[in-house]
Coordinates of C-alpha atoms and ligand atoms in Angstrom, one line a residue:
M14 CA -50.2 34.9 -137.0
T15 CA -48.1 32.0 -136.3
E16 CA -47.9 31.1 -132.7
K17 CA -44.4 29.7 -131.9
L18 CA -44.1 27.1 -129.3
P19 CA -41.2 26.7 -127.0
Y20 CA -39.0 23.9 -128.1
H21 CA -36.0 22.4 -126.2
A22 CA -33.4 21.7 -128.8
K23 CA -30.6 19.6 -127.5
E24 CA -28.5 20.1 -130.6
T25 CA -28.5 22.6 -133.3
N26 CA -27.9 20.6 -136.3
T27 CA -30.8 19.7 -138.4
K28 CA -30.1 16.4 -140.0
K29 CA -32.8 14.4 -141.3
S30 CA -33.5 11.5 -139.2
Y31 CA -36.9 10.0 -139.6
S32 CA -37.1 6.9 -141.5
N33 CA -39.7 6.8 -144.2
F34 CA -43.2 6.2 -143.4
F35 CA -44.6 2.8 -143.9
I36 CA -46.4 1.1 -146.5
L37 CA -49.6 2.8 -147.2
I38 CA -52.9 2.2 -148.6
I39 CA -53.0 4.3 -151.7
C40 CA -56.3 5.3 -152.9
C41 CA -57.1 6.9 -156.1
V42 CA -59.5 9.6 -155.6
L43 CA -60.6 10.2 -159.1
G44 CA -60.7 6.7 -160.5
I45 CA -63.4 4.4 -159.4
S46 CA -61.1 1.9 -158.0
C47 CA -58.9 1.7 -155.1
Y48 CA -55.5 -0.1 -155.1
V49 CA -53.1 -1.1 -152.6
V50 CA -50.0 -0.5 -154.6
S51 CA -47.2 1.8 -155.4
K52 CA -46.3 4.8 -157.2
S53 CA -46.9 6.7 -160.3
T54 CA -50.1 7.1 -162.3
P55 CA -49.7 8.5 -165.7
F56 CA -50.9 12.0 -166.2
E57 CA -53.2 10.9 -169.0
K58 CA -55.4 9.2 -166.4
G59 CA -55.7 12.3 -164.5
Q60 CA -55.7 10.6 -161.1
I61 CA -54.5 11.8 -157.8
L62 CA -53.0 9.3 -155.4
L63 CA -53.3 10.1 -151.8
Q64 CA -52.3 8.0 -148.9
A65 CA -54.5 7.0 -146.2
S66 CA -53.5 7.6 -142.6
N67 CA -51.2 5.2 -140.9
P68 CA -53.3 4.0 -138.0
D69 CA -50.3 3.8 -135.8
S70 CA -49.1 7.3 -136.3
L71 CA -50.4 10.4 -134.6
C72 CA -49.0 12.4 -137.4
P73 CA -48.7 10.5 -140.7
I74 CA -46.6 12.3 -143.2
V75 CA -48.8 13.2 -146.2
E76 CA -47.7 11.7 -149.4
K77 CA -46.2 14.2 -151.9
V78 CA -48.4 15.1 -154.9
D79 CA -46.2 15.1 -157.9
F80 CA -47.3 18.2 -160.0
S81 CA -45.5 16.9 -163.1
K82 CA -48.5 14.5 -163.5
F83 CA -50.9 17.3 -163.6
V84 CA -49.1 20.3 -165.3
R85 CA -47.8 19.4 -168.6
D86 CA -45.2 22.1 -168.9
N87 CA -43.1 23.2 -166.0
S88 CA -41.4 26.0 -167.8
T89 CA -43.8 28.6 -166.4
V90 CA -43.0 27.9 -162.8
D91 CA -39.3 27.9 -163.8
R92 CA -39.9 31.4 -165.2
I93 CA -42.0 32.6 -162.2
L94 CA -39.3 31.5 -159.7
H95 CA -36.1 32.3 -161.6
D96 CA -36.6 34.7 -164.5
E97 CA -35.4 38.2 -163.9
R98 CA -37.9 40.0 -166.1
F99 CA -40.8 38.2 -164.4
R100 CA -39.5 39.2 -161.2
N101 CA -39.1 42.8 -162.1
G102 CA -42.6 42.8 -163.5
S103 CA -43.9 41.3 -160.4
I104 CA -42.1 43.7 -158.2
E105 CA -43.8 46.6 -160.1
K106 CA -47.3 45.1 -159.7
L107 CA -46.8 44.7 -155.8
L108 CA -45.3 48.1 -155.5
G109 CA -48.2 49.6 -157.4
A110 CA -50.6 48.0 -154.9
V111 CA -48.7 49.5 -152.0
R112 CA -49.2 53.0 -153.4
Y113 CA -52.9 53.0 -152.6
P114 CA -53.1 53.7 -148.8
T115 CA -56.3 51.7 -148.2
E116 CA -56.2 52.3 -144.5
I117 CA -59.1 51.1 -142.3
Y118 CA -59.9 52.6 -138.9
D119 CA -62.2 51.1 -136.2
E120 CA -64.5 54.0 -136.3
M121 CA -65.4 54.5 -140.0
I122 CA -68.9 54.8 -141.5
H123 CA -69.6 51.5 -143.1
P124 CA -70.5 51.4 -146.8
E125 CA -74.1 50.0 -146.0
E126 CA -74.8 53.1 -143.8
A127 CA -74.7 55.5 -146.8
A128 CA -77.4 55.7 -149.4
S129 CA -74.9 55.8 -152.3
L130 CA -71.2 55.8 -153.0
D131 CA -71.3 59.5 -153.4
E132 CA -72.9 60.1 -150.0
L133 CA -70.4 57.7 -148.5
Y134 CA -67.5 59.6 -149.9
K135 CA -68.9 62.8 -148.7
A136 CA -69.3 61.4 -145.2
E137 CA -66.0 59.4 -145.3
P138 CA -63.5 60.4 -147.8
K139 CA -61.1 57.7 -146.6
W140 CA -63.1 55.2 -148.8
K141 CA -62.2 56.8 -152.1
V142 CA -58.8 55.2 -152.3
F143 CA -60.5 51.7 -152.0
E144 CA -62.2 52.4 -155.3
K145 CA -59.0 53.6 -156.8
F146 CA -57.3 50.3 -155.8
Q147 CA -60.1 48.5 -157.7
K148 CA -59.3 50.7 -160.7
Y149 CA -55.6 49.7 -160.3
L150 CA -56.4 46.0 -160.2
E151 CA -58.5 46.5 -163.4
K152 CA -55.6 48.1 -165.2
T153 CA -52.9 45.6 -163.9
F154 CA -54.8 42.5 -164.5
P155 CA -56.7 42.9 -167.8
Q156 CA -57.2 39.2 -168.6
V157 CA -58.7 38.6 -165.1
H158 CA -61.0 41.6 -165.6
G159 CA -61.9 40.6 -169.1
K160 CA -62.6 36.9 -168.5
L161 CA -63.6 36.5 -164.9
K162 CA -66.9 37.7 -163.5
L163 CA -66.5 40.3 -160.8
D164 CA -69.1 41.0 -158.2
I165 CA -68.7 43.9 -156.1
V166 CA -70.3 43.2 -152.8
N167 CA -71.3 45.9 -150.4
S168 CA -69.3 48.5 -152.6
F169 CA -65.8 47.2 -151.7
G170 CA -65.9 43.4 -151.4
L171 CA -64.4 41.9 -154.6
V172 CA -65.6 38.4 -155.6
Y173 CA -64.0 37.2 -158.9
T174 CA -65.6 34.0 -160.3
W175 CA -63.7 31.8 -162.8
E176 CA -66.5 29.6 -163.9
G177 CA -65.6 25.9 -164.1
S178 CA -67.1 23.7 -166.7
V179 CA -68.3 20.9 -164.4
P180 CA -71.0 22.4 -162.0
E181 CA -71.0 19.3 -159.8
K182 CA -67.4 20.0 -158.7
K183 CA -67.3 22.2 -155.5
P184 CA -65.8 25.6 -155.9
I185 CA -62.5 26.6 -154.3
I186 CA -62.1 30.0 -152.7
L187 CA -58.9 31.8 -152.3
A188 CA -59.2 34.8 -150.0
A189 CA -57.3 37.8 -149.0
H190 CA -58.0 41.4 -148.0
Y191 CA -56.8 44.7 -149.3
D192 CA -57.3 47.1 -146.3
V193 CA -54.2 47.8 -144.3
V194 CA -53.5 49.0 -140.8
P195 CA -52.9 52.7 -140.6
V196 CA -49.4 54.1 -140.5
Q197 CA -48.8 56.4 -137.5
T198 CA -47.4 59.6 -139.0
E199 CA -44.9 59.9 -136.1
T200 CA -43.2 56.8 -137.4
I201 CA -42.9 57.6 -141.1
S202 CA -39.3 58.9 -140.8
Q203 CA -38.3 55.4 -139.4
W204 CA -39.2 53.6 -142.6
T205 CA -36.4 52.5 -145.0
F206 CA -38.8 53.4 -147.8
P207 CA -41.9 55.6 -147.4
P208 CA -44.7 53.2 -146.3
Y209 CA -47.1 54.2 -149.3
E210 CA -44.2 54.5 -151.8
G211 CA -42.6 51.2 -151.0
G212 CA -39.2 50.0 -152.2
Y213 CA -37.2 46.9 -153.0
D214 CA -33.7 46.4 -151.7
G215 CA -32.7 43.5 -153.8
K216 CA -34.2 40.9 -151.4
H217 CA -37.2 42.4 -149.5
L218 CA -40.0 44.5 -150.7
Y219 CA -41.2 47.1 -148.3
G220 CA -44.4 49.0 -147.8
R221 CA -47.5 49.0 -145.6
G222 CA -49.7 46.0 -146.3
V223 CA -47.0 44.0 -148.3
S224 CA -47.1 41.1 -145.8
D225 CA -50.6 41.7 -144.6
C226 CA -51.9 40.9 -147.1
K227 CA -51.6 42.7 -150.4
D228 CA -48.8 40.3 -151.4
L229 CA -51.2 37.4 -151.2
L230 CA -54.0 39.2 -153.2
I231 CA -51.7 40.4 -155.9
A232 CA -50.0 37.0 -156.1
L233 CA -53.4 35.3 -156.6
L234 CA -54.4 37.7 -159.4
E235 CA -51.0 37.3 -160.9
T236 CA -51.5 33.6 -161.0
A237 CA -54.9 33.9 -162.7
E238 CA -53.6 36.4 -165.2
I239 CA -50.8 33.9 -166.2
L240 CA -53.1 31.0 -166.6
L241 CA -55.6 33.1 -168.6
N242 CA -52.7 34.4 -170.9
E243 CA -51.4 30.9 -171.5
K244 CA -54.9 29.7 -172.5
K245 CA -54.1 26.1 -171.7
F246 CA -55.9 25.6 -168.5
E247 CA -59.7 25.6 -168.5
P248 CA -60.9 24.7 -165.1
Q249 CA -63.6 22.2 -164.5
R250 CA -63.9 23.4 -160.9
T251 CA -65.0 27.0 -160.3
I252 CA -62.4 29.1 -158.8
I253 CA -63.4 32.1 -156.7
F254 CA -61.2 34.9 -155.4
A255 CA -62.8 36.6 -152.4
F256 CA -61.2 39.8 -151.2
G257 CA -62.3 41.7 -148.1
Y258 CA -61.8 45.3 -147.4
D259 CA -62.2 45.7 -143.6
E260 CA -60.4 42.7 -142.1
E261 CA -58.1 44.9 -139.9
A262 CA -61.2 46.6 -138.4
S263 CA -62.9 43.2 -137.8
G264 CA -65.6 44.8 -140.0
S265 CA -68.6 43.3 -141.8
G266 CA -67.2 43.1 -145.2
A267 CA -66.5 39.4 -145.1
Q268 CA -70.0 38.7 -143.7
H269 CA -71.5 40.4 -146.8
I270 CA -69.3 38.2 -149.0
S271 CA -70.3 35.2 -147.2
E272 CA -73.9 36.0 -147.5
H273 CA -73.4 36.6 -151.3
L274 CA -71.7 33.3 -151.6
L275 CA -74.2 31.3 -149.4
K276 CA -77.0 32.7 -151.5
K277 CA -75.3 31.6 -154.7
Y278 CA -73.9 28.2 -153.8
G279 CA -75.6 27.2 -150.4
P280 CA -74.2 26.1 -147.1
N281 CA -71.2 23.6 -147.0
S282 CA -70.9 24.0 -150.8
I283 CA -67.2 24.8 -151.1
L284 CA -64.3 22.4 -151.4
Q285 CA -61.8 24.5 -149.6
I286 CA -61.0 28.0 -148.4
I287 CA -57.5 29.3 -148.2
D288 CA -57.0 32.7 -146.6
E289 CA -54.1 34.6 -145.1
G290 CA -52.6 33.3 -141.9
T291 CA -49.3 31.5 -141.2
S292 CA -46.7 31.8 -143.9
G293 CA -44.3 29.2 -145.5
F294 CA -42.9 26.9 -142.8
E295 CA -41.1 27.0 -139.6
E296 CA -37.9 25.2 -138.8
T297 CA -38.0 23.7 -135.4
E298 CA -36.1 21.1 -133.5
G299 CA -34.6 19.9 -136.8
V300 CA -37.9 19.6 -138.8
N301 CA -39.5 21.9 -141.2
L302 CA -43.2 22.2 -140.3
I303 CA -45.9 23.6 -142.6
L304 CA -48.4 25.0 -140.2
P305 CA -51.6 26.2 -141.6
A306 CA -54.0 27.5 -138.9
T307 CA -56.8 25.1 -138.8
G308 CA -58.5 26.8 -135.9
E309 CA -59.0 30.2 -134.3
K310 CA -59.7 31.1 -130.8
G311 CA -62.9 32.8 -130.0
Y312 CA -63.5 36.3 -128.8
V313 CA -65.6 38.3 -126.5
D314 CA -65.5 41.7 -124.7
S315 CA -66.9 41.9 -121.2
I316 CA -68.2 45.3 -120.3
I317 CA -68.9 45.7 -116.7
E318 CA -70.5 48.9 -115.5
L319 CA -71.1 49.8 -111.9
Y320 CA -73.8 52.4 -110.9
T321 CA -73.9 53.7 -107.2
P322 CA -75.5 56.7 -105.6
G323 CA -73.7 60.0 -105.9
G324 CA -72.9 62.5 -103.2
H325 CA -70.4 65.0 -102.0
S326 CA -66.9 63.6 -101.7
S327 CA -66.5 65.1 -98.3
V328 CA -68.7 62.3 -96.8
P329 CA -67.7 59.3 -98.9
P330 CA -68.6 55.7 -98.3
K331 CA -65.7 53.4 -97.6
H332 CA -65.7 52.1 -101.1
T333 CA -66.9 54.2 -104.0
S334 CA -67.9 52.7 -107.4
I335 CA -64.3 53.0 -108.6
G336 CA -63.0 51.2 -105.4
I337 CA -65.5 48.4 -105.8
L338 CA -64.7 48.0 -109.5
A339 CA -61.0 48.0 -108.7
K340 CA -61.5 45.0 -106.3
L341 CA -63.5 43.2 -108.9
I342 CA -60.8 43.8 -111.4
S343 CA -58.1 42.5 -109.1
D344 CA -60.2 39.4 -108.4
I345 CA -60.7 38.7 -112.0
E346 CA -56.9 39.1 -112.7
D347 CA -56.1 36.8 -109.6
E348 CA -58.1 33.9 -111.1
D349 CA -56.8 32.7 -114.4
F350 CA -58.9 30.6 -116.7
E351 CA -57.9 26.9 -116.6
S352 CA -55.4 25.5 -119.0
V353 CA -56.7 22.6 -121.1
I354 CA -55.3 20.5 -123.9
T355 CA -57.3 17.9 -125.7
N356 CA -57.4 16.4 -129.2
A357 CA -59.9 19.2 -130.0
N358 CA -57.2 21.6 -130.0
P359 CA -54.9 21.7 -133.1
V360 CA -52.0 22.6 -130.8
L361 CA -51.9 19.0 -129.5
N362 CA -51.8 17.6 -133.0
Q363 CA -49.0 20.0 -133.9
L364 CA -47.0 18.9 -130.8
Q365 CA -47.6 15.3 -131.7
C366 CA -46.2 15.9 -135.2
L367 CA -43.1 17.6 -133.7
A368 CA -42.7 14.8 -131.1
E369 CA -43.1 12.0 -133.8
H370 CA -40.7 13.6 -136.3
S371 CA -38.3 15.7 -134.5
P372 CA -34.9 14.1 -134.1
L373 CA -33.9 16.7 -131.5
I374 CA -36.9 17.1 -129.1
D375 CA -36.2 16.3 -125.5
K376 CA -37.0 12.7 -124.8
N377 CA -39.1 13.3 -121.7
I378 CA -41.5 15.8 -123.2
K379 CA -41.7 13.8 -126.3
K380 CA -43.0 10.8 -124.2
D381 CA -45.5 13.0 -122.5
I382 CA -46.7 14.6 -125.7
L383 CA -47.3 11.3 -127.3
K384 CA -49.6 10.2 -124.6
A385 CA -51.1 13.6 -123.5
H386 CA -54.5 12.6 -124.9
L387 CA -54.6 9.4 -122.9
D388 CA -52.7 10.0 -119.6
A389 CA -53.6 12.7 -117.1
D390 CA -50.0 13.1 -115.7
A391 CA -48.6 13.4 -119.2
N392 CA -51.2 15.9 -120.1
K393 CA -50.4 18.0 -117.0
A394 CA -46.7 17.9 -118.0
V395 CA -47.5 19.1 -121.4
L396 CA -49.5 22.0 -120.1
K397 CA -46.6 22.9 -117.7
Y398 CA -44.3 22.9 -120.7
L399 CA -46.7 25.1 -122.7
N400 CA -47.1 27.5 -119.8
K401 CA -43.5 28.5 -119.9
T402 CA -44.0 31.3 -122.4
P403 CA -47.0 33.7 -123.0
E404 CA -47.0 32.7 -126.6
S405 CA -47.7 29.1 -126.1
R406 CA -49.5 29.5 -122.8
F407 CA -52.4 31.3 -124.5
L408 CA -52.8 28.6 -127.1
V409 CA -54.3 26.4 -124.3
T410 CA -56.2 28.8 -122.2
T411 CA -58.7 31.7 -122.5
S412 CA -57.2 35.0 -121.9
Q413 CA -58.4 38.0 -120.0
A414 CA -57.0 41.5 -120.7
V415 CA -58.3 44.5 -118.8
D416 CA -58.0 47.1 -121.6
L417 CA -60.3 50.0 -120.9
I418 CA -61.5 51.7 -117.8
S419 CA -63.4 54.9 -117.0
G420 CA -65.3 56.4 -114.1
G421 CA -66.0 59.6 -112.2
V422 CA -66.4 63.2 -113.5
K423 CA -65.2 65.7 -110.9
S424 CA -62.8 65.8 -107.7
N425 CA -65.7 66.9 -105.4
A426 CA -68.4 64.5 -106.6
L427 CA -68.6 60.7 -105.8
P428 CA -68.5 58.7 -109.0
E429 CA -72.0 57.4 -109.8
H430 CA -70.6 55.3 -112.6
A431 CA -67.5 53.4 -113.4
S432 CA -66.9 50.8 -116.1
V433 CA -64.3 48.4 -117.3
L434 CA -63.7 46.4 -120.5
V435 CA -62.1 43.0 -120.4
N436 CA -61.1 41.4 -123.6
H437 CA -61.1 37.6 -123.9
R438 CA -59.7 35.3 -126.5
I439 CA -61.5 32.1 -126.0
A440 CA -59.7 28.7 -126.0
V441 CA -60.8 25.9 -128.4
E442 CA -62.2 23.9 -125.5
D443 CA -64.1 26.9 -124.0
S444 CA -67.0 29.0 -125.3
V445 CA -68.5 32.4 -125.0
E446 CA -70.8 30.9 -122.3
S447 CA -68.1 29.3 -120.3
T448 CA -66.0 32.4 -120.4
T449 CA -68.7 34.8 -119.4
Q450 CA -69.9 32.5 -116.6
K451 CA -66.6 32.9 -114.9
I452 CA -66.7 36.6 -115.0
L453 CA -70.4 36.7 -114.0
R454 CA -69.7 34.4 -111.0
Q455 CA -67.0 37.0 -109.9
V456 CA -69.3 39.9 -110.4
R457 CA -72.0 38.2 -108.3
D458 CA -69.5 37.5 -105.5
E459 CA -68.5 41.2 -105.5
A460 CA -72.1 42.2 -105.5
K461 CA -72.9 40.0 -102.6
K462 CA -70.0 41.5 -100.6
F463 CA -71.3 45.1 -101.2
D464 CA -75.0 44.3 -101.4
L465 CA -75.5 45.3 -105.0
G466 CA -77.7 44.3 -107.8
V467 CA -76.5 42.5 -111.0
I468 CA -78.0 42.8 -114.5
F469 CA -76.4 40.4 -117.1
E470 CA -77.2 40.9 -120.8
G471 CA -80.5 42.7 -119.9
Q472 CA -81.6 40.1 -117.3
M473 CA -81.7 40.9 -113.6
V474 CA -79.7 38.1 -112.0
R475 CA -79.5 39.7 -108.5
E476 CA -82.0 41.9 -107.0
L477 CA -81.2 45.7 -107.2
T478 CA -80.6 47.4 -104.0
P479 CA -80.4 51.1 -102.9
N480 CA -76.6 50.6 -103.0
G481 CA -76.6 50.3 -106.8
Y482 CA -75.9 47.6 -109.4
F483 CA -73.6 46.0 -111.8
N484 CA -74.5 45.9 -115.5
Y485 CA -72.6 43.3 -117.3
S486 CA -72.9 43.1 -121.0
L487 CA -71.1 41.3 -123.9
R488 CA -69.8 42.8 -127.2
E489 CA -68.4 41.2 -130.3
A490 CA -69.0 37.6 -129.0
L491 CA -67.4 35.0 -131.4
E492 CA -67.1 31.3 -130.6
P493 CA -63.8 29.5 -131.3
A494 CA -63.9 28.5 -134.9
P495 CA -64.8 24.9 -136.0
V496 CA -61.5 23.0 -136.5
T497 CA -60.6 22.0 -139.9
P498 CA -60.6 18.2 -140.4
M499 CA -57.1 16.5 -140.6
G500 CA -56.2 13.5 -142.7
D501 CA -58.9 13.7 -145.3
E502 CA -58.7 14.1 -149.0
I503 CA -58.3 17.8 -148.9
W504 CA -55.8 17.8 -146.1
N505 CA -53.7 15.3 -148.0
L506 CA -53.9 17.0 -151.3
F507 CA -53.1 20.4 -149.9
G508 CA -50.4 19.1 -147.7
G509 CA -48.9 16.8 -150.4
S510 CA -48.9 19.7 -152.8
L511 CA -47.0 21.9 -150.4
R512 CA -44.4 19.3 -149.8
Y513 CA -43.8 18.9 -153.6
H514 CA -43.6 22.7 -153.7
Y515 CA -41.1 23.2 -151.1
E516 CA -39.1 20.0 -151.5
N517 CA -39.0 19.8 -155.3
L518 CA -39.4 23.3 -156.7
I519 CA -38.4 25.8 -154.0
F520 CA -35.5 23.9 -152.4
P521 CA -34.6 21.1 -154.8
N522 CA -31.1 20.8 -153.6
E523 CA -31.8 20.4 -149.9
S524 CA -33.5 16.9 -149.8
K525 CA -35.4 17.8 -146.6
E526 CA -38.7 16.4 -145.7
Y527 CA -41.5 18.8 -144.7
I528 CA -44.2 17.9 -142.2
F529 CA -47.6 19.2 -142.8
A530 CA -49.3 19.8 -139.4
P531 CA -52.2 21.9 -138.0
S532 CA -51.9 25.0 -135.8
L533 CA -54.1 27.4 -133.8
S534 CA -54.4 31.1 -134.5
T535 CA -55.0 33.4 -131.4
G536 CA -56.4 36.1 -133.7
N537 CA -59.2 36.1 -136.3
T538 CA -59.2 36.5 -140.1
D539 CA -62.1 37.1 -142.6
T540 CA -62.7 33.4 -142.3
K541 CA -64.7 33.9 -139.2
S542 CA -67.5 34.8 -141.6
Y543 CA -67.0 31.8 -143.8
W544 CA -67.7 28.8 -141.4
D545 CA -71.0 28.0 -143.1
L546 CA -69.3 27.6 -146.7
T547 CA -67.0 24.7 -145.7
R548 CA -65.2 22.9 -142.8
N549 CA -62.0 22.9 -144.9
I550 CA -60.6 26.3 -144.0
F551 CA -56.8 26.9 -144.2
R552 CA -55.2 30.1 -143.0
Y553 CA -52.0 30.0 -144.8
A554 CA -49.9 31.5 -147.5
P555 CA -47.2 29.3 -149.3
G556 CA -44.5 32.0 -149.0
I557 CA -41.1 31.8 -147.5
P558 CA -40.3 32.7 -144.0
T559 CA -39.1 36.4 -143.6
T560 CA -37.0 37.1 -140.6
K561 CA -38.6 40.4 -139.8
S562 CA -41.9 40.8 -141.5
N563 CA -42.9 43.6 -139.2
I564 CA -46.6 43.1 -139.6
H565 CA -48.6 46.2 -138.6
S566 CA -45.4 47.9 -137.8
V567 CA -42.6 50.1 -139.2
D568 CA -40.7 48.6 -142.3
E569 CA -43.4 46.0 -143.0
R570 CA -41.7 43.8 -145.6
V571 CA -41.8 40.5 -147.5
D572 CA -39.0 38.4 -148.8
F573 CA -39.7 38.7 -152.6
D574 CA -38.9 35.1 -153.2
G575 CA -41.8 34.3 -151.0
H576 CA -44.0 36.3 -153.1
L577 CA -42.9 34.5 -156.2
S578 CA -43.3 31.2 -154.3
I579 CA -47.0 32.1 -153.7
I580 CA -47.6 32.5 -157.4
A581 CA -45.7 29.3 -158.4
F582 CA -47.7 27.3 -155.8
Y583 CA -51.1 28.5 -157.0
Y584 CA -50.0 28.2 -160.6
N585 CA -49.7 24.5 -160.0
Y586 CA -52.2 23.9 -157.2
L587 CA -55.2 25.4 -159.2
Q588 CA -54.5 22.8 -161.9
V589 CA -54.0 19.9 -159.4
V590 CA -57.0 20.5 -157.3
D591 CA -59.2 20.8 -160.5
H592 CA -58.7 16.9 -160.8
L593 CA -60.2 16.1 -157.5
A594 CA -63.7 14.5 -157.9
Q595 CA -65.6 16.3 -155.1
Ligands
NAG618 C1 -39.3 20.1 -165.6 O1 -39.5 19.1 -166.5 C2 -38.3 18.6 -167.0 C3 -38.6 17.6 -168.2 O2 -39.7 17.0 -167.9 C4 -37.6 17.9 -165.9 O3 -36.4 17.4 -166.3 C5 -37.3 18.9 -164.8 O4 -36.7 18.2 -163.7 C6 -38.6 19.6 -164.3 N1 -38.3 20.6 -163.4 C7 -38.8 20.7 -162.3 C8 -38.4 21.9 -161.5 O5 -39.8 20.0 -161.9
NAG619 C1 -34.5 44.2 -163.4 O1 -34.4 45.4 -162.6 C2 -33.2 45.7 -162.2 C3 -33.2 46.8 -161.3 O2 -34.1 47.9 -161.9 C4 -32.3 46.0 -163.6 O3 -31.0 46.3 -163.2 C5 -32.4 44.8 -164.4 O4 -31.7 45.0 -165.7 C6 -33.8 44.4 -164.7 N1 -33.7 43.0 -165.4 C7 -34.5 42.8 -166.5 C8 -34.2 41.5 -167.2 O5 -35.2 43.6 -167.0
NAG620 C1 -76.8 47.8 -119.5 O1 -75.8 47.9 -120.5 C2 -76.4 47.8 -121.8 C3 -75.3 47.8 -122.8 O2 -74.5 48.9 -122.7 C4 -77.5 48.9 -122.0 O3 -78.0 48.7 -123.3 C5 -78.5 48.9 -120.9 O4 -79.3 49.9 -121.1 C6 -77.9 48.9 -119.6 N1 -78.9 48.7 -118.5 C7 -78.9 49.3 -117.4 C8 -80.2 49.0 -116.5 O5 -78.1 50.1 -117.0
NAG621 C1 -29.0 23.1 -157.4 O1 -28.2 22.1 -158.1 C2 -28.2 22.3 -159.5 C3 -27.4 21.3 -160.1 O2 -27.0 20.2 -159.1 C4 -27.4 23.6 -159.7 O3 -27.4 23.9 -161.1 C5 -28.2 24.8 -159.1 O4 -27.6 26.1 -159.2 C6 -28.5 24.5 -157.6 N1 -29.4 25.4 -157.1 C7 -29.2 26.1 -155.9 C8 -30.3 27.0 -155.5 O5 -28.2 26.0 -155.3
ZN622 ZN1 -54.5 40.4 -142.5

């Protein structure tokens, strides 16, 4: 889900060039007092030191959170990352998970539509494997299933609760989903290993769903299993694992999970939610960027139908409903949505981070980026720069894609009905309203030209005429996600922990500094149902970049070191985040 931006590298070396960042106000979050001093707090005090933002920087580097102050024994992480027996066991667990083809289809009977599970399986046998997958988890993670409370929400949503001892501390939610995109049977022969058998080639583990996102789900449960086995960590903060079952079909599973959690904990009751999203980090222009998605574009389908009188095709009007609709489609495509970039969009903050910290970025674009929020010409230049590739272009504009069309029934009958579906992904600065207003304006213009009526969402907005009418309706409307705040306590703790993870544990010999920066996802995850639980939503997994992860495609795979990296990170992070006061 990472959206790569086009960068203009002048050199290809990646030497570290930024000087260290300033003297910082260091605030201890857990203690009562706030100092303006230096380093280390002893572990015994259980304090977390986080830096406040440097007011002069658009992208202050978060301070590393030293795990050794919170995790007494680092031999476990060493074992997770480097022990061959652990690795072998972990490979087996993930391969086992791959062997349940939990395929989800767009057109499936939903669990809530059946009176019982038996009825559901009768009507839709594809769900049976979802229950088998649950049984597999039970067998594979006995500690988790013995000690955590499992609520099964709407038949297949899995919510595990590891109750903390301090009810005042806000719970943390770690999310994933276990449904996978179906494999097209015609492609099976192209796989290195059969997609639902899986395989390991010494570096990558293959199988449908391994990178989206059974690796994350299994890694989270492995982490909990280790911590429970060790019996050293007794959380004060409640830890919740929330696993959806129909993410790939944009289903209602996460909505049910969300309602369950809202009923139990209330709105805005959760410290932080971390779900699938971007992975690891990205090396660009001489910097390593850790880029959790802190926003998601919105979504809406415009369905425009046109009804006109029928008749024999030997005496046709100049334009049939199909012809008129074709003109409308052509007008829609000719007029793009405007490109906009403001501070509301995480993409601008991401660029600012790059501009401030990259030693290689082109000087002119750097200057423009750093004042794009203040200066109209600079803003225009940045938009021009982003418009160069489709990947970055659609981070700053609402998209329109004409995806479905139908009309007419017979060669000798005039079409009385034609329809089109236009899919939109809504930019952060836009809304469902502003998106549909543009399309509605164009529908009305077309209606005026051909003297037709217009109905929009059940309301008549232009008088019907004998010539017919447009019927414009919306489906699946979703506003752009609220953007996760930057620079607060959670931001600094999560970013600082990731820095320590990569700089000290994963690549201890590289002495590279990692920049924690926001990003925007053009797709949606299960978190689209979780907005009411917290503003602190991060779509990100602490893996290692895989050159070709082939998500949703042939030979989907993960770098297995990345899988171990996720386990190691959460082993530490769950212990660290436990200390935060909120
Ligand atoms: C683990 O702890 C030992 C002893 O405290 C220390 O020397 C070592 O650097 C630590 N290893 C890591 C990877 O942090
Ligand atoms: C791990 O698995 C590999 C491949 O099956 C095997 O050669 C190796 O001996 C195993 N290592 C351990 C410590 O079990
Ligand atoms: C317009 O479309 C909506 C959605 O498909 C449908 O429910 C409604 O009946 C249609 N109205 C007319 C007058 O065609
Ligand atoms: C890192 O350096 C240490 C000692 O300096 C060495 O033992 C270790 O093998 C190195 N690790 C990697 C991954 O290169
Ligand atoms: Zn996914």
